[in-house]
Coordinates of C-alpha atoms in Angstrom, one line a residue:
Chain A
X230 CA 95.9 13.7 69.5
X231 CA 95.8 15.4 72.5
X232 CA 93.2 18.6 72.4
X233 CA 95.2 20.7 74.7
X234 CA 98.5 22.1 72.9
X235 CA 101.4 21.2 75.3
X236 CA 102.4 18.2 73.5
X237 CA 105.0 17.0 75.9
X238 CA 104.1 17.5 80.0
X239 CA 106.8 17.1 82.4
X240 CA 106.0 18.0 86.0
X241 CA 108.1 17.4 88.7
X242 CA 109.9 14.4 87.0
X243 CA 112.7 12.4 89.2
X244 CA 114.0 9.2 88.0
X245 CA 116.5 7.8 90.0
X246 CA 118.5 4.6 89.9
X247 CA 119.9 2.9 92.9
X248 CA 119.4 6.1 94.9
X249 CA 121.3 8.2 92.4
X250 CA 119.2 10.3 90.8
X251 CA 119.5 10.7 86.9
X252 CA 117.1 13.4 86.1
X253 CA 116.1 15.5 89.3
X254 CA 112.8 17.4 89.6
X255 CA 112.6 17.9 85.7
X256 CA 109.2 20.4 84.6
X257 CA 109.2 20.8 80.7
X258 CA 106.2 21.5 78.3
X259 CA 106.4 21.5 74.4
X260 CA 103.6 23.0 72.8
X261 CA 102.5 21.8 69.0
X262 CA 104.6 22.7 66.2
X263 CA 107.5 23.5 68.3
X264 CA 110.9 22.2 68.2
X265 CA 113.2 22.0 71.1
X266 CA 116.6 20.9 71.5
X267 CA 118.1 19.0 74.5
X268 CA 121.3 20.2 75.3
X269 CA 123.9 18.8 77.8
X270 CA 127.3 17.1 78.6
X271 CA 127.2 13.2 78.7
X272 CA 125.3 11.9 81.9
X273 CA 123.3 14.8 82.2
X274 CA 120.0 13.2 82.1
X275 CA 118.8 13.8 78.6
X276 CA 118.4 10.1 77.6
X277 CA 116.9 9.0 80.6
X278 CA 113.9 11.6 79.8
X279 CA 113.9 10.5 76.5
X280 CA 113.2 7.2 78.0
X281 CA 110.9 8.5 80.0
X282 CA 108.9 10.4 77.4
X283 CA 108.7 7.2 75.2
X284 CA 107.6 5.3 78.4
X285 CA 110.4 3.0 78.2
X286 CA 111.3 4.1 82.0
X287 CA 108.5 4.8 84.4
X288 CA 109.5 8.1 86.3
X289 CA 110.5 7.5 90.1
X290 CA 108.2 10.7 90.7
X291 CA 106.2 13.5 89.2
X292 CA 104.4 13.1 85.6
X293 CA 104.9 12.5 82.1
X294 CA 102.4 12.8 79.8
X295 CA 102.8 13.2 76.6
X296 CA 99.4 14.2 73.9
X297 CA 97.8 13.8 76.5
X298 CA 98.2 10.4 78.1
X299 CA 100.5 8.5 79.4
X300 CA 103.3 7.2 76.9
X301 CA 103.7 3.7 78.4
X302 CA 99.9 3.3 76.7
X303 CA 100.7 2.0 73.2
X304 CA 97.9 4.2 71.8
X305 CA 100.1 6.9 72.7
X306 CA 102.8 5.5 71.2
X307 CA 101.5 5.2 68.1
X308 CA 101.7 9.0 67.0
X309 CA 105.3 9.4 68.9
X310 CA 108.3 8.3 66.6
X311 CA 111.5 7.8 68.2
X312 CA 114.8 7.6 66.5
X313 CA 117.6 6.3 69.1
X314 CA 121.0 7.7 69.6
X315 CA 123.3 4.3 68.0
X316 CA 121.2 1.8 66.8
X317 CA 122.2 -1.1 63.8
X318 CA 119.1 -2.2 63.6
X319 CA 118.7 -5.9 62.0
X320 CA 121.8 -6.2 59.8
X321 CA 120.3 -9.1 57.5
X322 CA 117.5 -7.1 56.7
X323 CA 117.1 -4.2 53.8
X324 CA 115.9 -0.8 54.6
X325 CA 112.4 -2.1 52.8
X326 CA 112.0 -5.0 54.7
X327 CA 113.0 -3.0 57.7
X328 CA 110.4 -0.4 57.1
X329 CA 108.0 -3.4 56.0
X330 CA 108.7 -4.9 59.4
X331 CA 108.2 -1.4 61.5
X332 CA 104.6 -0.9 59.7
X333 CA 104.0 -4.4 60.9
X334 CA 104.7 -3.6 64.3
X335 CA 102.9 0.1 63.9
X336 CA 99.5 -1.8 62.4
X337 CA 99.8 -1.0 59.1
X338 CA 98.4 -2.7 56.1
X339 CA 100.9 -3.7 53.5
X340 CA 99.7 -1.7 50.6
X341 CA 100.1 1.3 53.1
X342 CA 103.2 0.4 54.5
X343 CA 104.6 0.0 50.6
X344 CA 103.6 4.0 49.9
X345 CA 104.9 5.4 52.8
X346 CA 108.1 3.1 52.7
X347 CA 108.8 4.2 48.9
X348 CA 108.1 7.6 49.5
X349 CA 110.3 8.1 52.9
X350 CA 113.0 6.0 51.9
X351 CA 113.0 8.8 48.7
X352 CA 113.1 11.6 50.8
X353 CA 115.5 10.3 52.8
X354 CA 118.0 9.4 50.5
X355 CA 118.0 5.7 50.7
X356 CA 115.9 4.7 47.2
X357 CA 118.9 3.3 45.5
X358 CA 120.2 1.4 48.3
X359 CA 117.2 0.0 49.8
X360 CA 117.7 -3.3 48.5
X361 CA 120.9 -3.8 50.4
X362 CA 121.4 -5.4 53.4
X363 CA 121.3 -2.8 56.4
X364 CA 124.7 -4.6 57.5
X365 CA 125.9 -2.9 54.7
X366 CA 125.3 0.4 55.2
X367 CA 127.6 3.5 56.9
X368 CA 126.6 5.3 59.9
X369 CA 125.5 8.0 58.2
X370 CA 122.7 5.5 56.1
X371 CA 121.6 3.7 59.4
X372 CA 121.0 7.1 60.6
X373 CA 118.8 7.7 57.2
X374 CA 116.8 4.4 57.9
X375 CA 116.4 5.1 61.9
X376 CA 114.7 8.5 60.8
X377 CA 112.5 7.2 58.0
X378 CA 111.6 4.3 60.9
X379 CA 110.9 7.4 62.9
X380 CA 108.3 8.8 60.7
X381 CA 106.2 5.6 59.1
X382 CA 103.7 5.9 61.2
X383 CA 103.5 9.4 60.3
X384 CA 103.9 10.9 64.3
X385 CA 102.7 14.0 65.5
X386 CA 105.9 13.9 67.9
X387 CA 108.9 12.9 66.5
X388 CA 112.0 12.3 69.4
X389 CA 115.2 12.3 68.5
X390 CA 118.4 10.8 70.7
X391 CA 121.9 12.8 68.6
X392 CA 119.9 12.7 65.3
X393 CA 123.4 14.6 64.0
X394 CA 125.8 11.6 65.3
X395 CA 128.5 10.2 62.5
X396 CA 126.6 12.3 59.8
X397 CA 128.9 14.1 57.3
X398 CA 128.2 17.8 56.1
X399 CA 126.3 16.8 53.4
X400 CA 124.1 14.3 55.4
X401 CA 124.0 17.1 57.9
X402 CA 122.8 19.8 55.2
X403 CA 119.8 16.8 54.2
X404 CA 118.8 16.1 57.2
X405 CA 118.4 19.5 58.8
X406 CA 116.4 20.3 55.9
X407 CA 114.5 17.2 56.1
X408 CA 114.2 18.2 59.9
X409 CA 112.7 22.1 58.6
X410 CA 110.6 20.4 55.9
X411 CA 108.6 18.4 58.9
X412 CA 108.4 21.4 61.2
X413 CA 107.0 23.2 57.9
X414 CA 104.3 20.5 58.2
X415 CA 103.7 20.7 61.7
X416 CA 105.5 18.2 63.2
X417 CA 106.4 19.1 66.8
X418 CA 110.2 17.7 67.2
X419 CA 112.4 17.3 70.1
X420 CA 116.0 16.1 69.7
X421 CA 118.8 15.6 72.0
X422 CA 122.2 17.1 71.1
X423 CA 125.4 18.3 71.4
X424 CA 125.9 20.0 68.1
X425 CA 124.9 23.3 69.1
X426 CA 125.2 25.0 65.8
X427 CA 123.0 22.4 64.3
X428 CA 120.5 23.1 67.6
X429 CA 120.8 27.2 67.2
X430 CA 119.7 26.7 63.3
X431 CA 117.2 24.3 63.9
X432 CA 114.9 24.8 67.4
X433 CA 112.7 27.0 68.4
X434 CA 113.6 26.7 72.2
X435 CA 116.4 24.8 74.1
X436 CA 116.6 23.0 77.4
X437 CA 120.1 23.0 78.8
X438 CA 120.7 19.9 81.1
X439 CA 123.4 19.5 83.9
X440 CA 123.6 16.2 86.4
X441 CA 120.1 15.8 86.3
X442 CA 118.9 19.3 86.6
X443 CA 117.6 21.4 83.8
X444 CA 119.5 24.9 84.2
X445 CA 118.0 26.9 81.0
X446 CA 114.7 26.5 79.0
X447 CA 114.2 29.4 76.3
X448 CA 113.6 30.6 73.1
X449 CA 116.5 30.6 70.7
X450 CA 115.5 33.8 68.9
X451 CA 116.3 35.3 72.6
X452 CA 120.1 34.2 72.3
X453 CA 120.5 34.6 68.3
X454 CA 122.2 37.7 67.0
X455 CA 125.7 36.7 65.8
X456 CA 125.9 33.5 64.7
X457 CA 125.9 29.8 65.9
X458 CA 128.4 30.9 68.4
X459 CA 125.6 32.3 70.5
X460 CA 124.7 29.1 71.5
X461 CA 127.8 28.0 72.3
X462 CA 128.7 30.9 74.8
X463 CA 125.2 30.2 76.4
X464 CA 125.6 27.0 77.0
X465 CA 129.3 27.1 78.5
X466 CA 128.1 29.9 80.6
X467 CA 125.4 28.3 82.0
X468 CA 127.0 25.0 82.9
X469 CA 129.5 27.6 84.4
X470 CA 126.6 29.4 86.3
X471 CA 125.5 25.7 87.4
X472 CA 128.2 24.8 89.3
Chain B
X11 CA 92.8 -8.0 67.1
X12 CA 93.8 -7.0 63.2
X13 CA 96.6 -4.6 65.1
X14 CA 97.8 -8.0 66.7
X15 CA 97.8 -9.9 64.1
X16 CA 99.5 -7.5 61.7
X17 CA 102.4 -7.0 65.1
X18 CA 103.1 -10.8 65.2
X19 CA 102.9 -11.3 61.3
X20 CA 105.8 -8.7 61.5
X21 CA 107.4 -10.6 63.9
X22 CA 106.7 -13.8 62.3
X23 CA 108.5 -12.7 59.2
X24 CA 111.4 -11.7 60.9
X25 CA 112.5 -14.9 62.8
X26 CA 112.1 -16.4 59.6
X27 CA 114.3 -14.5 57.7
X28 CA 116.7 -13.9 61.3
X29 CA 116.7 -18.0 60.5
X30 CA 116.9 -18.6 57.1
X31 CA 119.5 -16.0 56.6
X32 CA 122.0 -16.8 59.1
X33 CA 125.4 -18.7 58.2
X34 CA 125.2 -21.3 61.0
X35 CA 121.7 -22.6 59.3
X36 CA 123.0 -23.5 56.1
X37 CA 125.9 -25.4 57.8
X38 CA 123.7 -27.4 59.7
X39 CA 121.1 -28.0 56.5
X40 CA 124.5 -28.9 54.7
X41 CA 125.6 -31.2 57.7
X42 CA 121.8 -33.0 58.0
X43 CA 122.5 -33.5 54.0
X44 CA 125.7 -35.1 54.7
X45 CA 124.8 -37.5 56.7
X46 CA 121.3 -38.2 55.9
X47 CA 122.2 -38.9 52.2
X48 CA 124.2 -41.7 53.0
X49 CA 121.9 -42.8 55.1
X50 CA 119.6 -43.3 52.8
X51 CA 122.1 -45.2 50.3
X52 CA 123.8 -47.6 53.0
X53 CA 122.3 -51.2 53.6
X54 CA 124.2 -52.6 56.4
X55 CA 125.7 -56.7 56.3
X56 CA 123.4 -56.7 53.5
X57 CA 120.9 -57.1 56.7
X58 CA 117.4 -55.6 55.9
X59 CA 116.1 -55.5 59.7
X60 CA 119.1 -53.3 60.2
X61 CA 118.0 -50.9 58.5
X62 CA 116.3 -49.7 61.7
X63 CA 118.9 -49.1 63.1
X64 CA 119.9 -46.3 60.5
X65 CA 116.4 -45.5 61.1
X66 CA 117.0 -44.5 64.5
X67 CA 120.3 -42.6 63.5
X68 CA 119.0 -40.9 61.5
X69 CA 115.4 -39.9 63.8
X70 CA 118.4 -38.8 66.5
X71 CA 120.2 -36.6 64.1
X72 CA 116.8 -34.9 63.5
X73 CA 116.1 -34.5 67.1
X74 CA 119.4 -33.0 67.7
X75 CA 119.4 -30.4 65.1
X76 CA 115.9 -29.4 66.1
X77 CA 116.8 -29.0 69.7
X78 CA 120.1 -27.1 68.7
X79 CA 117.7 -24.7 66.1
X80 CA 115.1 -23.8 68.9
X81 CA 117.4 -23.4 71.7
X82 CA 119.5 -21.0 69.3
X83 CA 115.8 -19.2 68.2
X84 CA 114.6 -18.9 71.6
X85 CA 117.5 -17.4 73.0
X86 CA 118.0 -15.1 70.0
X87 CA 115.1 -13.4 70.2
X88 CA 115.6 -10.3 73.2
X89 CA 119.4 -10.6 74.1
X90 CA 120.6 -9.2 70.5
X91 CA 117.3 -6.4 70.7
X92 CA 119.3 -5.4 73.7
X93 CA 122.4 -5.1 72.4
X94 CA 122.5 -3.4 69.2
X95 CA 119.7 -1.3 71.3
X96 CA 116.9 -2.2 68.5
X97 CA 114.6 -2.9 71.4
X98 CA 114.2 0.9 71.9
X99 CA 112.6 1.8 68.5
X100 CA 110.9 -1.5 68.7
X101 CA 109.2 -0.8 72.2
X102 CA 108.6 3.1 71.2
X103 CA 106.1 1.7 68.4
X104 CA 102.9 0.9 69.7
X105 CA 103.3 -2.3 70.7
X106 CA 102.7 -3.5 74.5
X107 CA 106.3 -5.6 76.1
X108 CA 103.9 -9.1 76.8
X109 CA 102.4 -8.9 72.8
X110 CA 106.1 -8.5 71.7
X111 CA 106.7 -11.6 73.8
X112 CA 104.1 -13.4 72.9
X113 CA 104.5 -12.1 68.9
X114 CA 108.3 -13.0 68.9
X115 CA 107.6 -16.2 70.8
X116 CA 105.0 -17.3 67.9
X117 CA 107.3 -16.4 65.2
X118 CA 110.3 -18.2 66.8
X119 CA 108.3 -21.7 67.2
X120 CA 107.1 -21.5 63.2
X121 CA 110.6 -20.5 62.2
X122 CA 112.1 -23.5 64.0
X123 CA 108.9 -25.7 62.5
X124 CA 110.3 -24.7 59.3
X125 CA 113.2 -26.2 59.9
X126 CA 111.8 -29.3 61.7
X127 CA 109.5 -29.9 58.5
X128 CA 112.5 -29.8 56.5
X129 CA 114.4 -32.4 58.3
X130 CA 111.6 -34.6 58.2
X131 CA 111.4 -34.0 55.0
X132 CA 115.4 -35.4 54.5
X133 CA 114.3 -38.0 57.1
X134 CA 111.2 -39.2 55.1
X135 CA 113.3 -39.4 51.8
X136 CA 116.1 -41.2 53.3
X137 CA 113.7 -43.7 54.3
X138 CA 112.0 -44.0 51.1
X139 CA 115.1 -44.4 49.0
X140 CA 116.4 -47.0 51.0
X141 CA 113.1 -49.2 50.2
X142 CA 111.5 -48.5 53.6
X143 CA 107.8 -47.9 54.4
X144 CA 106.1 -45.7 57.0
X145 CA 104.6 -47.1 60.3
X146 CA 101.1 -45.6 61.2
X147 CA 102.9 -43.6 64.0
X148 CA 104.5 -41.1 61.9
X149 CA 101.8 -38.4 62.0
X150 CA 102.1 -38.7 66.3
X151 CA 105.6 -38.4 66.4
X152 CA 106.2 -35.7 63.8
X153 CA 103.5 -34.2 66.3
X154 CA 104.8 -34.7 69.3
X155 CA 108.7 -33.5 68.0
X156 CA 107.0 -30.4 66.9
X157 CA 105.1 -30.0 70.4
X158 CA 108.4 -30.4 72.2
X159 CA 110.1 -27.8 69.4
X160 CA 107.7 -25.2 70.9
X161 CA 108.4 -26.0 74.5
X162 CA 112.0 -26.1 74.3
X163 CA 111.8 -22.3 72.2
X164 CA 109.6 -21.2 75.6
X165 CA 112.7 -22.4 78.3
X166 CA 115.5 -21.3 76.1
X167 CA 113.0 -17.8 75.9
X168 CA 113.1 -17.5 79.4
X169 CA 116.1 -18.3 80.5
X170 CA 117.8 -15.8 77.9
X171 CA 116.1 -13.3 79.9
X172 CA 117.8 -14.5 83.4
X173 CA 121.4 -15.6 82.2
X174 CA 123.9 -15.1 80.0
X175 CA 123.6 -16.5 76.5
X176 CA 126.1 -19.7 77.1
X177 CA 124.6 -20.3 80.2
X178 CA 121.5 -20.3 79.2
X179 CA 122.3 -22.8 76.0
X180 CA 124.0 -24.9 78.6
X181 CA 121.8 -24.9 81.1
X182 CA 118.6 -25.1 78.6
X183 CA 120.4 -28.4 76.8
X184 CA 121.7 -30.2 79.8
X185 CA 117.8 -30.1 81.2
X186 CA 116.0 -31.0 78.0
X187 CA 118.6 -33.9 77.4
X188 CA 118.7 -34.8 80.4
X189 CA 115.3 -35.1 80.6
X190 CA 114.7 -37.2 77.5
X191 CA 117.2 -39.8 78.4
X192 CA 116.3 -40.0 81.9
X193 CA 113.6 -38.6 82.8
X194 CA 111.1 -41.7 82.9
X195 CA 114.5 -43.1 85.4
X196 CA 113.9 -40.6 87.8
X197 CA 111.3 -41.8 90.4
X198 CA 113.1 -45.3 90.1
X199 CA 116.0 -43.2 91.0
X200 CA 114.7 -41.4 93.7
X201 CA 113.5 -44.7 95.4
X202 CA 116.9 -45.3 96.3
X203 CA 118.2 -42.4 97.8
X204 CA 118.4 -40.3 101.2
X205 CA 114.9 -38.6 102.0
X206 CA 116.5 -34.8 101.6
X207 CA 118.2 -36.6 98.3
X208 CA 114.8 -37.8 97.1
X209 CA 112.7 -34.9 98.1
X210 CA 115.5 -32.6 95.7
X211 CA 115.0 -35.5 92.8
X212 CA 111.2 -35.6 92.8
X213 CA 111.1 -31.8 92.7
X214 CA 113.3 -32.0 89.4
X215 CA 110.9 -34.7 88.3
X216 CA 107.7 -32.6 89.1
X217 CA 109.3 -29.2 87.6
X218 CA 111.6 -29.8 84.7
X219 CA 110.1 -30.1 81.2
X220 CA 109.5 -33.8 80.3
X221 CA 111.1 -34.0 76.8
X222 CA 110.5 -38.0 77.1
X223 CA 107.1 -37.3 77.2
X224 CA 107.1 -36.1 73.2
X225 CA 110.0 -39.2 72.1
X226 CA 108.4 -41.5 69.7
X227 CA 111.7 -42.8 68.5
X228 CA 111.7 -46.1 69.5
X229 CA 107.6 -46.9 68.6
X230 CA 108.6 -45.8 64.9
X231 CA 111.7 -47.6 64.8
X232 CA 110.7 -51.1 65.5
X233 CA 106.8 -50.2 64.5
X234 CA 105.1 -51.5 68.1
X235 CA 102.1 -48.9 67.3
X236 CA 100.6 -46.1 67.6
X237 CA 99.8 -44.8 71.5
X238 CA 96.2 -44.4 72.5
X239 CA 94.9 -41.3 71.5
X240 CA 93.9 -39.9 74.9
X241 CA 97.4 -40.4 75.6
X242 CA 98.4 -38.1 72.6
X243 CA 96.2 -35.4 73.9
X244 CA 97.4 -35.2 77.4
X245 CA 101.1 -35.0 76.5
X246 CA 100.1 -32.4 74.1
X247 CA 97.7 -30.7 76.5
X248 CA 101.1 -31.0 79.1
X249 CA 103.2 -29.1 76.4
X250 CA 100.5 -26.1 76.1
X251 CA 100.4 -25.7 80.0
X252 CA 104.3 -25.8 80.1
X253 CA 104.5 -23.6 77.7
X254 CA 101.9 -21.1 78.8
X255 CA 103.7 -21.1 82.4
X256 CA 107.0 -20.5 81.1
X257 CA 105.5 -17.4 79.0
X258 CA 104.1 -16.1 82.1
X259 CA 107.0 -16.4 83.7
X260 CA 109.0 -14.8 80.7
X261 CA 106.8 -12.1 80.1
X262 CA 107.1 -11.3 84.4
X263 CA 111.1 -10.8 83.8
X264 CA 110.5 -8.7 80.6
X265 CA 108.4 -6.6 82.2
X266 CA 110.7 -5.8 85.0
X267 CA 113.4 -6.0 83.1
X268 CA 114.9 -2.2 83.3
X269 CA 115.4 -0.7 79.2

């Protein structure tokens, strides 16, 4: 891990794609232990710098590093765990196998890979179902397997792309305190989102995104008082202020 | 190295079971039953020298299947990752895009072996019911059909990363069978024809993979030997290169290939 304690470094970061540019002169930092939430309307920029972040997408200009190095290193990658937006993973495939095959990939032995898989697929509420075929499964489960995905390799980073997507209230209530019980363990998190109240509860700061541009970064505690609404009048306010 | 062989073992595992567990599979392990069980029961006119002749049926039949199994592998293994958007958890894990490649390429070619051994397993029992014994050029051509298994996985690979999925099949199929029926035809051919005509021929010729190059059909059939074993060596040494171009080229696409 990286000694200094920004986790995540942006500086200067354009990405553009046939002369349109998708995230525009982007500086972020996210020290350990933090979690941020990524806030914006649709086409704002916030999956490109996840893509960017995960070194999926090599920025156009400025710098990315992330604990340290650059992400498109696989020894990087191996303490960041990503959990995409809409994924099905492989439908013929249980949520063990599935796990078996991500420890693979992550260099794990399969005595290890069998712990962590048991234990994960406990805490995220999949135990009695992973012997079913993932094809199987509702949203809400796939989103259950991406996360426990997410964390076998046990990251210090952990990225999330609309972690809250097709979840229902009792999947949300689970997951947000599975999401509390790994900041409680240090776990520096960053997720993309537009549920706000789930993002005011949750993070410790926010970035607000708008075409490209990030328009807020700050604490939340600076913006709590009244409620999840907070959030919510922030955000619409500075999307106005934007224009 | 123990991080790499643990990543393709992975990936090894799932092309098997991506294989083994799709629908279209067990109709065509049902379909090679079907016809190779009466195969083995049928003695035509009563004529034993015929039996050949199912022989080579029946050596077709395999070939087929295998060609429609690694085409279908090769060009299953990045277009669906891209789709249902898998490839983004898979290339956020510590794993570089050429070592996927390679990993899934590996795992492709044993997965189709699988289901080339078991074929020649059907092939081998329809031969031995019927009464019929095994030429000493078995072990080459069961060799050379699994060399050419791997090279046909590497261009239907490659090409699923430059076209469409039924263009690629199409494309992949109509080169590889093309090749193995004429392909040894093709300098004869150019012979006859305008220089441009020629020149466009004998680049063909010089490029396309030579799938007549691994057919031992007709040496088993009718038992006129084994070939030399230097002979054996350079086509298999040809497949290698082939294949490690293709790869190359494959890996080149991936890498530019925008996420």
């Amino acid at each position: 891990m990286s000694e200094c304690s920004d986790i995540v470094q942006l500086e200067g970061v354009t990405r553009a794609f046939a002369g349109t540019k998708a995230v525009d002169g982007l500086s972020l930092k996210l020290k350990a232990g933090e979690v941020m939430g990524f806030l914006g309307t649709n086409g704002a920029g916030k999956t490109t710098t996840i893509k960017m972040m995960l070194g999926l997408l090599a920025p156009t200009s400025g710098t990315v590093k992330v604990l340290g190095g650059d992400p498109s290193d696989p020894h990087v990658r191996a303490h960041i765990g990503y959990m995409p937006e809409v994924a099905t993973y492989y439908p013929y495939l249980n949520a063990r196998e599935l796990l078996a095959f991500y420890g693979g990939i992550c260099g794990l032995d399969a005595k290890t890979v069998r712990l962590r898989a048991d234990s994960l697929l406990e805490s995220v509420g999949l135990a009695d179902a992973a012997k079913r075929p993932l094809k199987t499964y509702s949203k809400g489960m796939l989103q259950r397997a991406g996360i426990a995905q997410a964390l076998l390799g046990d990251p210090d980073l952990l990225v999330l792309d609309e972690p809250f997507t097709g979840l229902d209230p009792l999947a949300r209530i689970h997951f947000r305190e599975l999401l509390r019980g790994l900041k409680e363990r240090g776990k520096t998190i960053f997720f993309s989102s537009h549920e706000l109240g789930e993002t005011e509860l949750l993070c410790d700061r926010v970035a607000i995104m708008k075409k490209g541009h990030c328009v807020y970064q700050g604490p939340v505690k600076d913006i709590a008082g009244d409620g999840a609404t907070n959030l919510e009048r922030l955000f619409l306010k500075t999307l106005e202020e934007a224009k | 190295m123990k991080l790499f062989a643990r990543q393709v073992c992975a990936l090894v595992k799932l092309s098997f079971v991506e294989l083994w567990r799709r629908n279209d599979i067990f109709a065509l392990v049902l379909l090679g039953l079907a016809l190779m069980v009466p195969l083995s029961m049928a003695t035509p006119f009563g004529a034993e020298g015929a039996s050949r002749y199912l022989d080579e049926m029946a050596l077709l039949l395999v070939w087929g299947f295998s060609l429609f199994i690694a085409l279908g592998t090769g060009q299953r293994l990045f277009p669906p990752e891209f789709e249902s958007r898998t490839i983004y958890p898979l290339l956020a894990k510590p794993i570089s895009r050429g070592r996927l490649l390679v990993g899934k390429y590996i795992g492709a070619v044993a997965a189709s072996w699988s289901a080339l051994a078991f074929f020649y397993v059907l092939f081998v029992a329809s031969v031995l019911l019927r009464g019929g014994t095994f030429a000493a050029e078995l072990p080459q051509a069961i060799v050379l059909h699994f060399a050419f298994v791997a090279l046909a996985v590497s261009v239907s690979l490659l090409g699923s990363l430059l076209v469409s999925a039924s263009a690629n099949l199409t494309l992949s199929a109509l080169v590889l069978v093309g090749m193995f029926f004429f392909g040894r035809r093709l300098p004869e051919y150019a012979e006859g024809l305008n220089p441009a005509l020629a020149w466009v021929v004998k680049t063909v010729y010089a490029i396309a993979p030579h799938s007549e190059f691994f057919d031992m059909r007709q040496r088993l059939v009718h038992g006129w030997g084994a070939v030399d074993g230097g002979v054996l060596v350079a086509v298999l040494a040809y497949a290698m290169w082939y294949v490690f171009v293709v790869i190359l080229l494959a890996d080149v696409v991936l890498n530019r290939k925008r996420v």
